[in-house]
Coordinates of C-alpha atoms in Angstrom, one line a residue:
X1083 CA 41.5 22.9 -81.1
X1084 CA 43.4 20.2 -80.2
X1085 CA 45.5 22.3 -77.3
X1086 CA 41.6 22.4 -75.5
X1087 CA 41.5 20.4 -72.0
X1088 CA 37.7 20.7 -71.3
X1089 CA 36.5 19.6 -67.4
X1090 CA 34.9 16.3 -68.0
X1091 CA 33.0 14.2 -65.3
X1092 CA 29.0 14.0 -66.6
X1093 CA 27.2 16.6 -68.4
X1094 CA 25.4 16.0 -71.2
X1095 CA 27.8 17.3 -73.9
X1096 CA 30.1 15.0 -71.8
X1097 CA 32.7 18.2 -72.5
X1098 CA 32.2 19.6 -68.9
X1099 CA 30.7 18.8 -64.8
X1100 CA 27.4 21.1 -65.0
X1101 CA 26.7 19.9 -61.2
X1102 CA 30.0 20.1 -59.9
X1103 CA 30.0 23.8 -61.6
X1104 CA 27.1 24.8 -60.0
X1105 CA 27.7 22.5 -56.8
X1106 CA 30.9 24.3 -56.3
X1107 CA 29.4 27.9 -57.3
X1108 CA 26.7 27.3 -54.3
X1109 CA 28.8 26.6 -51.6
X1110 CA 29.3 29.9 -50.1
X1111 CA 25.7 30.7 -50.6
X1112 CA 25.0 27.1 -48.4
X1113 CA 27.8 28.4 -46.1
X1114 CA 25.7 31.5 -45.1
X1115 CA 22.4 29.4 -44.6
X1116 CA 24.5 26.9 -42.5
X1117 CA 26.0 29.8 -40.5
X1118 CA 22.2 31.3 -39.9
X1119 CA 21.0 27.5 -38.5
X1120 CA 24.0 27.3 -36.1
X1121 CA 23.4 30.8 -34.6
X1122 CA 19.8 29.9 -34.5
X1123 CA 20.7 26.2 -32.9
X1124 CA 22.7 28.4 -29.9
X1125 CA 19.8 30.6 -28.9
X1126 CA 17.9 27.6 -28.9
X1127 CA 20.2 26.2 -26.7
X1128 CA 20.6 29.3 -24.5
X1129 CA 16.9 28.9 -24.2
X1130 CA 16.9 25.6 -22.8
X1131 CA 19.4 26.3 -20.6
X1132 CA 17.4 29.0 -19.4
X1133 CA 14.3 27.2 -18.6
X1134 CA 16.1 24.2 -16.9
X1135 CA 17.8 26.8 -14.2
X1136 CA 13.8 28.6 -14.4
X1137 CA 13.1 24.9 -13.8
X1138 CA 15.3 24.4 -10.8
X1139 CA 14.5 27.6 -9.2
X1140 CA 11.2 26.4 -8.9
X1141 CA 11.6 23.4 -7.8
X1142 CA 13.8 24.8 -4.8
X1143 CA 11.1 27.5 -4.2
X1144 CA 8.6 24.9 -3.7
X1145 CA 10.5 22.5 -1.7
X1146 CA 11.8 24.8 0.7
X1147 CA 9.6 28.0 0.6
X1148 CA 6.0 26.1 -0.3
X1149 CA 3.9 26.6 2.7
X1150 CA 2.5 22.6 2.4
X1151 CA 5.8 20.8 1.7
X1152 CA 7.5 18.9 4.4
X1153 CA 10.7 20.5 3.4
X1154 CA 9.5 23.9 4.2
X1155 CA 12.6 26.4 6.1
X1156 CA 10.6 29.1 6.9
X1157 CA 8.1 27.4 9.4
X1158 CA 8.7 27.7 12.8
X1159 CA 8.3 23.8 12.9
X1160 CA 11.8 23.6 10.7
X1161 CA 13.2 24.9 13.8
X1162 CA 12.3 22.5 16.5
X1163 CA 14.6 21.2 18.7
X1164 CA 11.8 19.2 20.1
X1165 CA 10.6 15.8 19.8
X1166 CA 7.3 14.9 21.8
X1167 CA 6.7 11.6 22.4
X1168 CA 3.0 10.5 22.7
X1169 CA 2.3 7.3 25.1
X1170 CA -1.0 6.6 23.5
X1171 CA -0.9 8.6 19.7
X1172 CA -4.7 7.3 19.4
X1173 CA -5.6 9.3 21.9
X1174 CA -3.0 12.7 21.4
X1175 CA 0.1 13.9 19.5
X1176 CA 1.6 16.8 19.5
X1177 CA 4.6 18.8 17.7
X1178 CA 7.2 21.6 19.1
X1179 CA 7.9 24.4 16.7
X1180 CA 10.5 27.1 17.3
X1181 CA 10.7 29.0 20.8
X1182 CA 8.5 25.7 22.3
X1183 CA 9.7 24.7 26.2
X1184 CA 10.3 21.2 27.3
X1185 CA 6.7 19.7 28.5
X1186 CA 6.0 16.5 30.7
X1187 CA 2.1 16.1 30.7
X1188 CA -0.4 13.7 31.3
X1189 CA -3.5 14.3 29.7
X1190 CA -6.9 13.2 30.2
X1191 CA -9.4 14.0 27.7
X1192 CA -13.2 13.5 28.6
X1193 CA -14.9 14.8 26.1
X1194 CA -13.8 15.5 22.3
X1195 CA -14.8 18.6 20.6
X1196 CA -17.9 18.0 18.4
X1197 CA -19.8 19.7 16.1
X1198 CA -23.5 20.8 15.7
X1199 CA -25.3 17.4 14.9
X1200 CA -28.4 15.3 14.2
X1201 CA -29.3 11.8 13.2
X1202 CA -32.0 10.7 11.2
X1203 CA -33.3 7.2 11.3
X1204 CA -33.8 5.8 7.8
X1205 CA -34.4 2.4 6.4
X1206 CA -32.7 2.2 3.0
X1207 CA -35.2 -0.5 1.7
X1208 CA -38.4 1.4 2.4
X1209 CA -39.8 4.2 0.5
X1210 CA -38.9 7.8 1.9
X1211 CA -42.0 9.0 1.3
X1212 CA -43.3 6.7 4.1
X1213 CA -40.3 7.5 6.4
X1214 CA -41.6 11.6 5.1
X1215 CA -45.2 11.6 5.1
X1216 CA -46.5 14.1 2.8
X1217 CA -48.7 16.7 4.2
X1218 CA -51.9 18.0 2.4
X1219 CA -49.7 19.3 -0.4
X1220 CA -48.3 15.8 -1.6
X1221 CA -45.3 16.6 0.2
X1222 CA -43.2 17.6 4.0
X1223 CA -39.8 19.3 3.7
X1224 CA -37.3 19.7 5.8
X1225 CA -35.2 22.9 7.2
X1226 CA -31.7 23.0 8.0
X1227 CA -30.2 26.4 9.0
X1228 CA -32.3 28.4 6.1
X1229 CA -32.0 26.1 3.3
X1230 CA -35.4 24.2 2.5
X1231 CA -34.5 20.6 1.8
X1232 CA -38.1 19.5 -0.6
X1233 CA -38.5 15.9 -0.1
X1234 CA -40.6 14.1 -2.5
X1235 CA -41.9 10.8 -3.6
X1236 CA -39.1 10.1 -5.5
X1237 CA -36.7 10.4 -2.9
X1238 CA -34.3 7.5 -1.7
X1239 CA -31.8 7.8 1.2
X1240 CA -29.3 8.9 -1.3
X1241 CA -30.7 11.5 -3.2
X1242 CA -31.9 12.9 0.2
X1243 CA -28.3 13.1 1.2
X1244 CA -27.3 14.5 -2.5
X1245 CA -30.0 17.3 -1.6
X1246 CA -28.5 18.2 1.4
X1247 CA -24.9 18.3 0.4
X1248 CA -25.8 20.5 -3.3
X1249 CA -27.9 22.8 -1.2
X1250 CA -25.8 23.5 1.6
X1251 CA -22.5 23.3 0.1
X1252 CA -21.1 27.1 0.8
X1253 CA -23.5 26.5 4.4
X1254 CA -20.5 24.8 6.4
X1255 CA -23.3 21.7 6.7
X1256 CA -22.7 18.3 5.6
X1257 CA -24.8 15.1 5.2
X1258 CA -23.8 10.9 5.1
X1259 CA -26.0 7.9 5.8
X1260 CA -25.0 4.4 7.0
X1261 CA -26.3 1.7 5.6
X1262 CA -25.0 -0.1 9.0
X1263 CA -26.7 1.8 11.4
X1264 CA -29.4 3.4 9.0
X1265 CA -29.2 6.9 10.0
X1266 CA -28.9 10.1 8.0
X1267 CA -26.4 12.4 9.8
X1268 CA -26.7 16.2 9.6
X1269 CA -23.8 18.1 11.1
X1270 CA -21.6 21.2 10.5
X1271 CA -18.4 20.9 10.0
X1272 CA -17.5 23.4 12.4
X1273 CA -16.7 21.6 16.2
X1274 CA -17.8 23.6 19.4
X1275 CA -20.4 25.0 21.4
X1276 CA -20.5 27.7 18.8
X1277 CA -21.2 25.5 16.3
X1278 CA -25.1 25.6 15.9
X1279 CA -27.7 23.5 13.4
X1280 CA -31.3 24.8 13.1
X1281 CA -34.1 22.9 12.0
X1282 CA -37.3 23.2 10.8
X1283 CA -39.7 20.6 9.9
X1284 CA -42.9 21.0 7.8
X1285 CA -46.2 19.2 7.6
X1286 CA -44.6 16.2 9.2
X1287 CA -45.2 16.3 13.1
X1288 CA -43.9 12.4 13.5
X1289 CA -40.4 13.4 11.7
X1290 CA -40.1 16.5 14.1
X1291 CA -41.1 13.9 17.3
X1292 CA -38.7 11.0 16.1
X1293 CA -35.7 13.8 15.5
X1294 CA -36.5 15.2 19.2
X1295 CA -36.6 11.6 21.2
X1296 CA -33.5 10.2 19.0
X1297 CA -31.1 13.3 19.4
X1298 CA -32.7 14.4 23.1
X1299 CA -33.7 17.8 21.6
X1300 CA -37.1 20.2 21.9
X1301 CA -38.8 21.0 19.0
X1302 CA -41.5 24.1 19.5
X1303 CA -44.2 25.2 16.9
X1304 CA -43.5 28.7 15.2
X1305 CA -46.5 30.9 14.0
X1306 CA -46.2 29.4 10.6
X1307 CA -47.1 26.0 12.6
X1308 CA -43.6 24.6 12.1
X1309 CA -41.9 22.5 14.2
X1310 CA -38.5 24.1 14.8
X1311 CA -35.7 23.5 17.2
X1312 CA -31.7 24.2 17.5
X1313 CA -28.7 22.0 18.8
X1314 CA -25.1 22.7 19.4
X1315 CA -21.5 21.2 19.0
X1316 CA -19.6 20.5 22.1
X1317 CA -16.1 21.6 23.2
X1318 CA -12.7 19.8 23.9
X1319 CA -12.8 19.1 27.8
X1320 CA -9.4 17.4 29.0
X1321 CA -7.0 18.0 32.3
X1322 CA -3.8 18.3 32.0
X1323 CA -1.4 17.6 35.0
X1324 CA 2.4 18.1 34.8
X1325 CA 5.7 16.7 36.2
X1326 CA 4.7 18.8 39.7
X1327 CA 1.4 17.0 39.7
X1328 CA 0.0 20.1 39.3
X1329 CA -3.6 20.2 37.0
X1330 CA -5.2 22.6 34.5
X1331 CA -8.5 22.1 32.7
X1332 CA -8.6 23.3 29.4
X1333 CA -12.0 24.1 26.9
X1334 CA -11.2 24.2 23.4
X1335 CA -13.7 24.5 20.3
X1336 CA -11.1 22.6 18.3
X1337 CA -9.7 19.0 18.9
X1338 CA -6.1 20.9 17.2
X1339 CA -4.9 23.7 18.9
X1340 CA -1.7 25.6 20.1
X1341 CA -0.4 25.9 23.6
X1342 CA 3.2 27.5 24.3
X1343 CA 4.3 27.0 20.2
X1344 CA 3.3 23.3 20.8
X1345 CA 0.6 21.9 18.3
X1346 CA -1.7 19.4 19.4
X1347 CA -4.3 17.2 18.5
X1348 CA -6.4 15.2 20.3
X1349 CA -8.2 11.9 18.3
X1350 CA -10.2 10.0 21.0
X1351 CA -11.0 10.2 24.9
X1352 CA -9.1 8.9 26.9
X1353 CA -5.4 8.9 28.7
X1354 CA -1.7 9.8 27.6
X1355 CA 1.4 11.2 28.6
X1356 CA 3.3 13.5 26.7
X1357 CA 7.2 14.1 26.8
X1358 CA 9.4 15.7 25.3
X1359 CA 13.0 15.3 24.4
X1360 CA 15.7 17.7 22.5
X1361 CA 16.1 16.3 19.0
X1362 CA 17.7 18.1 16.7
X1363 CA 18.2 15.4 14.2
X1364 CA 14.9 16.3 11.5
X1365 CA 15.6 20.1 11.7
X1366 CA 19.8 19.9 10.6
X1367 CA 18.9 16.9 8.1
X1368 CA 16.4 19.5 6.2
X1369 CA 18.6 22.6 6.7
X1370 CA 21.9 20.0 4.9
X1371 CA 19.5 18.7 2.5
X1372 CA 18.5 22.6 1.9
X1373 CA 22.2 23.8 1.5
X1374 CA 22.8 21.1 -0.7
X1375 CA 20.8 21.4 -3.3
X1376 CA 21.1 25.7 -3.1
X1377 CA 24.8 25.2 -3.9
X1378 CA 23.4 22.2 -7.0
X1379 CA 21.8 25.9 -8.3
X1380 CA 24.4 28.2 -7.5
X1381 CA 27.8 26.2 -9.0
X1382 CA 25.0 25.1 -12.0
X1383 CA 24.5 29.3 -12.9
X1384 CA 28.0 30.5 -12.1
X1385 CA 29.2 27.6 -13.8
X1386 CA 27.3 28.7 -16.9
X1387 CA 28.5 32.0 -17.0
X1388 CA 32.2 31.4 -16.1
X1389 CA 33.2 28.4 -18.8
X1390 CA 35.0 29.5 -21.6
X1391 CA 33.2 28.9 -25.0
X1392 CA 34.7 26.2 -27.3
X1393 CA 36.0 27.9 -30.1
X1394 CA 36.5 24.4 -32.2
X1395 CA 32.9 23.4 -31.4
X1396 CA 29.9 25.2 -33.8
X1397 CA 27.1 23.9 -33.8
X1398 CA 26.7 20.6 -36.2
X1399 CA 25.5 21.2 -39.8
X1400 CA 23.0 18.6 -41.5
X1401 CA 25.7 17.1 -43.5
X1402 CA 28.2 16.6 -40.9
X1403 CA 25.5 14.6 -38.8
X1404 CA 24.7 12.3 -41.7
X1405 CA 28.8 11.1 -41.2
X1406 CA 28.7 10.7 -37.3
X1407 CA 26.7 8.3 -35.2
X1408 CA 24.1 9.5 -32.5
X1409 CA 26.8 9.1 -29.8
X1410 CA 29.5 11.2 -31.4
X1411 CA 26.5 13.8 -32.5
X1412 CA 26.0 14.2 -28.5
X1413 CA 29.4 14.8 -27.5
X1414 CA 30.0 17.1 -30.1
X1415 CA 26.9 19.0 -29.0
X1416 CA 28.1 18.9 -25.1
X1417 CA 31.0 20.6 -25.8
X1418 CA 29.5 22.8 -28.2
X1419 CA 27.3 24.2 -25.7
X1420 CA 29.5 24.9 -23.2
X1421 CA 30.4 29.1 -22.7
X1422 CA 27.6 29.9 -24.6
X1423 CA 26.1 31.7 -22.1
X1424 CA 29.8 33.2 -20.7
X1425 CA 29.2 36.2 -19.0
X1426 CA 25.1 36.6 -19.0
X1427 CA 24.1 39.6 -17.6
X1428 CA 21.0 38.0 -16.0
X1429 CA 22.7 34.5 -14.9
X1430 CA 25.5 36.8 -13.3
X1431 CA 23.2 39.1 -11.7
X1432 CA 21.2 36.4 -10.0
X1433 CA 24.3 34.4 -8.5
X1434 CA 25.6 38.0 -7.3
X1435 CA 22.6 39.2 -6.0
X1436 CA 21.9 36.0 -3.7
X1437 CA 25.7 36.2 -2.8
X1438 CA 25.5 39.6 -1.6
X1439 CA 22.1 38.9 0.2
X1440 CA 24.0 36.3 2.2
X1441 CA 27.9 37.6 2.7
X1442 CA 27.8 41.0 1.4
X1443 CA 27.8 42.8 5.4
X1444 CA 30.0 41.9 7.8
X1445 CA 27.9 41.9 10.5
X1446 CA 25.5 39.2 8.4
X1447 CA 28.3 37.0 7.8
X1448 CA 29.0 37.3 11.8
X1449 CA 25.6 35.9 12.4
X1450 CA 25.2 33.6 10.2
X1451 CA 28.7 31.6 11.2
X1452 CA 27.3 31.5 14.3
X1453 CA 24.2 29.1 12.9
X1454 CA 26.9 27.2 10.9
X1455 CA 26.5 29.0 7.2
X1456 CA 29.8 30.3 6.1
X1457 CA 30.7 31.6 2.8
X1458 CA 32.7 28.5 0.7
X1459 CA 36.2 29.8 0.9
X1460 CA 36.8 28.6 -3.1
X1461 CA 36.4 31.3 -5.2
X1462 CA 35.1 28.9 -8.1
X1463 CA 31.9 28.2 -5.5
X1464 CA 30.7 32.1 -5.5
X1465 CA 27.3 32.4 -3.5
X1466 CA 27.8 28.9 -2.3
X1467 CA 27.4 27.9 1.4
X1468 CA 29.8 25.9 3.9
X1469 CA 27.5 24.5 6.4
X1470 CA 28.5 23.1 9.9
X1471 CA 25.8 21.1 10.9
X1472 CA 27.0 20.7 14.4
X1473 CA 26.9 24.4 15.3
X1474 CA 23.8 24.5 13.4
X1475 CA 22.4 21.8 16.0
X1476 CA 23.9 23.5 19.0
X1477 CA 22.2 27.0 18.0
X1478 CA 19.0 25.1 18.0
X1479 CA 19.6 23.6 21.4
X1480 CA 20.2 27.4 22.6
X1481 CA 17.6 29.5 21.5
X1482 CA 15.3 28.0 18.3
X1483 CA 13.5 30.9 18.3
X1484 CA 16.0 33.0 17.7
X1485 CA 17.6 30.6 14.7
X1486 CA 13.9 30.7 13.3
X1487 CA 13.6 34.1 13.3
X1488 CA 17.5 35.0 11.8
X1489 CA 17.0 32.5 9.5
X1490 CA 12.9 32.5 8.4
X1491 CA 10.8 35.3 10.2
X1492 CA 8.9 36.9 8.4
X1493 CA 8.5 41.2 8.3
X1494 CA 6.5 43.0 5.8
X1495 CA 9.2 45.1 6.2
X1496 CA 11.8 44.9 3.3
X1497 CA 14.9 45.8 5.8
X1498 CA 14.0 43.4 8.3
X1499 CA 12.8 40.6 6.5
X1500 CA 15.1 37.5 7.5
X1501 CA 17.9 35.5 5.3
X1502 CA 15.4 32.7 3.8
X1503 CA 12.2 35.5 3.2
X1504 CA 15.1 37.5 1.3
X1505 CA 16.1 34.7 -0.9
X1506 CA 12.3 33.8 -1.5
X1507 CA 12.0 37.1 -3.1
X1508 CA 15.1 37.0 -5.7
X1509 CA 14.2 33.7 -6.8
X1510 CA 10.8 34.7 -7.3
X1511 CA 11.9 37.9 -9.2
X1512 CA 14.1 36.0 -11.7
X1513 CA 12.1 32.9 -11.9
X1514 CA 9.0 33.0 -9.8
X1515 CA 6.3 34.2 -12.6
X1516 CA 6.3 34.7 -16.4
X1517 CA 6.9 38.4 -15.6
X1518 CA 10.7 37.5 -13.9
X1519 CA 13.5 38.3 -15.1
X1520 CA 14.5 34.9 -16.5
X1521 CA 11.0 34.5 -18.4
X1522 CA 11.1 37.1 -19.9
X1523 CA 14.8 36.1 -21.6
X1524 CA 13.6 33.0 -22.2
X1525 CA 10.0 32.2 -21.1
X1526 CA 8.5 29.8 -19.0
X1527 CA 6.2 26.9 -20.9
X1528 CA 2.2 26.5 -20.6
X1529 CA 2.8 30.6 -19.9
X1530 CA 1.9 33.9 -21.8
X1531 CA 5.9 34.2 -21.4
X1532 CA 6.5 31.2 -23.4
X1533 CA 6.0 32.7 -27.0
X1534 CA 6.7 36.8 -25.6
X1535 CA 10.4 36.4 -24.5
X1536 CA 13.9 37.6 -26.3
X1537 CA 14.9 34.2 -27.6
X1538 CA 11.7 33.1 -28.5
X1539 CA 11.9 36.7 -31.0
X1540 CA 15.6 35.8 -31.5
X1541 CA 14.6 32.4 -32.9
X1542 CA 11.2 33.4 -35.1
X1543 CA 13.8 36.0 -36.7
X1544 CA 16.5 34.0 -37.4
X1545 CA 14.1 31.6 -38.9
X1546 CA 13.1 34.5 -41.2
X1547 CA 16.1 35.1 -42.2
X1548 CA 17.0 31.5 -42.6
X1549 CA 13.9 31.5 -45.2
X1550 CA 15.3 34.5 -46.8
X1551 CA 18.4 32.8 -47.4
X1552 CA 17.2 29.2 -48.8
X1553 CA 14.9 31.0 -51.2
X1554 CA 17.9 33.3 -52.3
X1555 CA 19.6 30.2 -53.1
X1556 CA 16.8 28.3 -54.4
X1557 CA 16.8 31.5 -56.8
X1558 CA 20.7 31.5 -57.8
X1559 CA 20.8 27.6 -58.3
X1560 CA 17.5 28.1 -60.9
X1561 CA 19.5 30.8 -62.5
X1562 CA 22.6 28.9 -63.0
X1563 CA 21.4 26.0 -64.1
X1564 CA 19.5 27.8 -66.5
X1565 CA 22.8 29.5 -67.9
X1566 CA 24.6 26.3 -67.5
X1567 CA 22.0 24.6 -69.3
X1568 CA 22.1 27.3 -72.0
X1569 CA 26.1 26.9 -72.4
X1570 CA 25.8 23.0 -72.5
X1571 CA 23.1 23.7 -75.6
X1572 CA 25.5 25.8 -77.6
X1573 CA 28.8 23.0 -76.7
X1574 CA 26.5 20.6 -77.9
X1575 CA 26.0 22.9 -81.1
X1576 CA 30.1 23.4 -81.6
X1577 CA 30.6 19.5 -80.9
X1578 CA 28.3 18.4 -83.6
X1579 CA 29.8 21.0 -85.8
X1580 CA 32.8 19.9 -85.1
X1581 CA 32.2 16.5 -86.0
X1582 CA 30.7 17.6 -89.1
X1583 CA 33.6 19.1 -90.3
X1584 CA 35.8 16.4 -89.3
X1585 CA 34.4 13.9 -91.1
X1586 CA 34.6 15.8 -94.0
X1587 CA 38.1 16.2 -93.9

């Protein structure tokens, strides 16, 4: 026995390395369970990838294409070439949109528009039940439109105007009381002579009489015995007079309204002159601000699916990390995500679908160079845009309306909807909703889509698998440590036997 080399690092015999044994007989078996984490740890990845380009889409489609945002491209006002100067903005501004002509008005505004009203005279500090008498009942109410406002003697001036407001809330009617003049206002919200308030007071003849002399209304007595009586709002009254000194008088129901694609609004009485100037400084800013951050989406997609993957970058196992700092863990993790999503169907069919929407006919691209978009000549910048922003301006300067509707019209037509209502739509269909094309790769958070997507599925069953794995080798480690175990028993056995006889000798 003497010719026997046995392995010897621990073990109990101390004749062989049960741990390195098994350790070593385990490490293809860990090699698979590593290999399952990294492939989960990419479509993880792809995944977040996926929602920060859903992300980005979405936060370009409500920049430019949300109807309130002051970045909005497909409003005639994005179109302007026309700044309006206002001598007097507390008494009336006013905005050019697309297709609007050069104005030089004075305006004189005598009378605002107003809505259906009444006041109320209150005192805060006395009881409204002495400011309502109560008729024979224990209590008068008041009418306004057909809503019955009950007022008891629990009343104050604020809970009168709480009634008022809860009652009529879907009844365009609104109520307020100032403690500074102490009346109770009653109006619509609604400006105009159409705008009409009916009342109707009960079992309190004083309230009707009071209403009547402050607000310079009738009141007449129905067959009921109720005093009742309407009032209306009053219309915009102003003259306008232009360069030629010649004068219009306009009547609007609205103190905002549209004249010749100009917007204005009127905030006092009063006097002011109104110019306007070509400025197309605001309009190319947005439209550069715009192509700027489309091309940020574009190069960030075709950028995704034309880098080569690194080959020499897997994912990182557990043990590796425990050797390498946070820093080095990162880099490693950069590079290992790059190419990973090389080729994507999806990311490839977005960035060509835009491209084509843009440069794929020749007489497009002919119209659009003439509003300063070109197709970038670098063939690395697919579906990007070269914009000129002084051709841009000039086309403004020319014909706005005809750059708005090019660029941003709108046609419920699919065929004749313009450039920007085009790309609206193919953002929307690959990343608008948690039915797009993008969500349902890779889902959208706080959606139904979020859970219900490929990689989501991808992920729960690699995870499964994963599980599969771990308890397969739970399984092969208990058995070999049980053999192992078994062996070391019977070495133990021969070594004390040996012993045994060698002391006899």
């Amino acid at each position: 026995m003497s010719n026997i080399s046995p392995i010897r690092v621990t073990g109990l015999s101390g004749n062989f390395d049960m741990e390195g044994i098994i350790e070593a007989s385990m490490t293809k078996d860990k090699e698979k369970v590593d290999k399952a984490k990294q492939t989960q740890q990419i479509v993880k990845w792809k995944q977040e990838i996926y929602r920060d380009i859903i992300k980005d889409s979405k936060d370009m489609y409500d920049k430019y294409f949300g109807l309130d945002s002051k970045s909005n491209i497909i409003s005639k006002n994005a179109y302007s070439s026309l700044n309006i100067k206002s001598s007097d903005e507390s008494v009336i501004v006013a905005s050019g949109s697309a297709g609007a002509n050069k104005i030089n008005y004075q305006f004189a505004v005598s009378q605002m528009a107003e809505p259906a009203k009444v006041t109320i005279k209150l005192n805060a500090s006395t009881p409204i039940v002495q400011q309502f008498p109560p008729n024979a009942s224990g209590a008068s109410s008041l009418t306004i439109g057909d809503v019955n406002i009950p007022i008891s003697e629990q009343d104050t001036t604020s809970t009168i105007v709480s009634k008022i407001n809860a009652l009529c809330e879907d009844k365009d009617i609104r109520a307020s009381y100032s403690e500074l003049t102490g009346e109770l206002m009653i109006s619509r919200k609604q400006t105009g002579t159409s705008s009409e308030l009916n009342l109707k007071v009960s079992g309190n003849d004083n309230l009707a009489g009071q209403i009547a002399n402050d607000n310079g209304i009738t009141f007449t007595t129905d067959t009921a015995g109720n005093k009742v009586a309407s009032t209306h709002g009053k219309n915009l009254e102003a003259d306008i007079t232009d360069e030629n000194g010649r004068t219009v008088h306009i009547n609007k129901e609205s103190n905002s309204f549209v004249i010749d694609n100009i917007s204005y609004n009127v905030n006092s009485k009063g006097t002011a002159k109104l110019v306007s100037v070509t400025d197309t400084e605001e309009a190319t800013k947005n439209m550069k601000a715009f192509v700027e951050d489309y091309n940020k989406l574009m190069d960030k997609v075709y950028g995704l699916v034309t880098t080569k993957k690194q080959k020499d970058y897997p994912p990182l196992t557990e043990a590796q990390k425990e050797d390498m700092t946070t820093e080095e863990i990162e880099k490693w993790d950069k590079k290992a995500k790059e190419g990973i999503l090389r080729n994507d169907d999806e990311l490839r069919s977005f960035v060509e679908d835009i491209q084509s929407m843009f440069f794929g006919d020749v007489e497009n691209i002919e119209i659009l160079r003439k509003l300063g978009i070109n197709e970038s000549e670098n063939y690395n910048k697919k579906g990007q845009i070269a914009f000129k922003e002084d051709v841009f301006s000039k086309a403004i300067i020319e014909d706005s309306d005809k750059v708005y509707k090019i660029l941003a019209g709108y046609s419920s037509n699919s065929d004749d909807k313009s450039m920007f209502e085009k790309l609206k739509d193919i953002i929307y269909e690959y990343s608008g909703s948690s039915g797009s094309k993008f969500a349902e790769k890779a889902g959208i958070e706080k959606t139904a889509s979020a859970s219900e997507n490929i990689y989501s599925k991808q992920i729960a069953e690699q995870e499964r698998n994963i599980t599969r794995l771990v308890e397969k080798m739970n399984d092969k480690e208990k058995r070999l440590y049980a053999k192992y175990s078994a062996l070391e028993s019977l070495l133990n056995q021969y070594s004390s036997q040996m012993n045994y006889f060698s002391q006899g000798n």
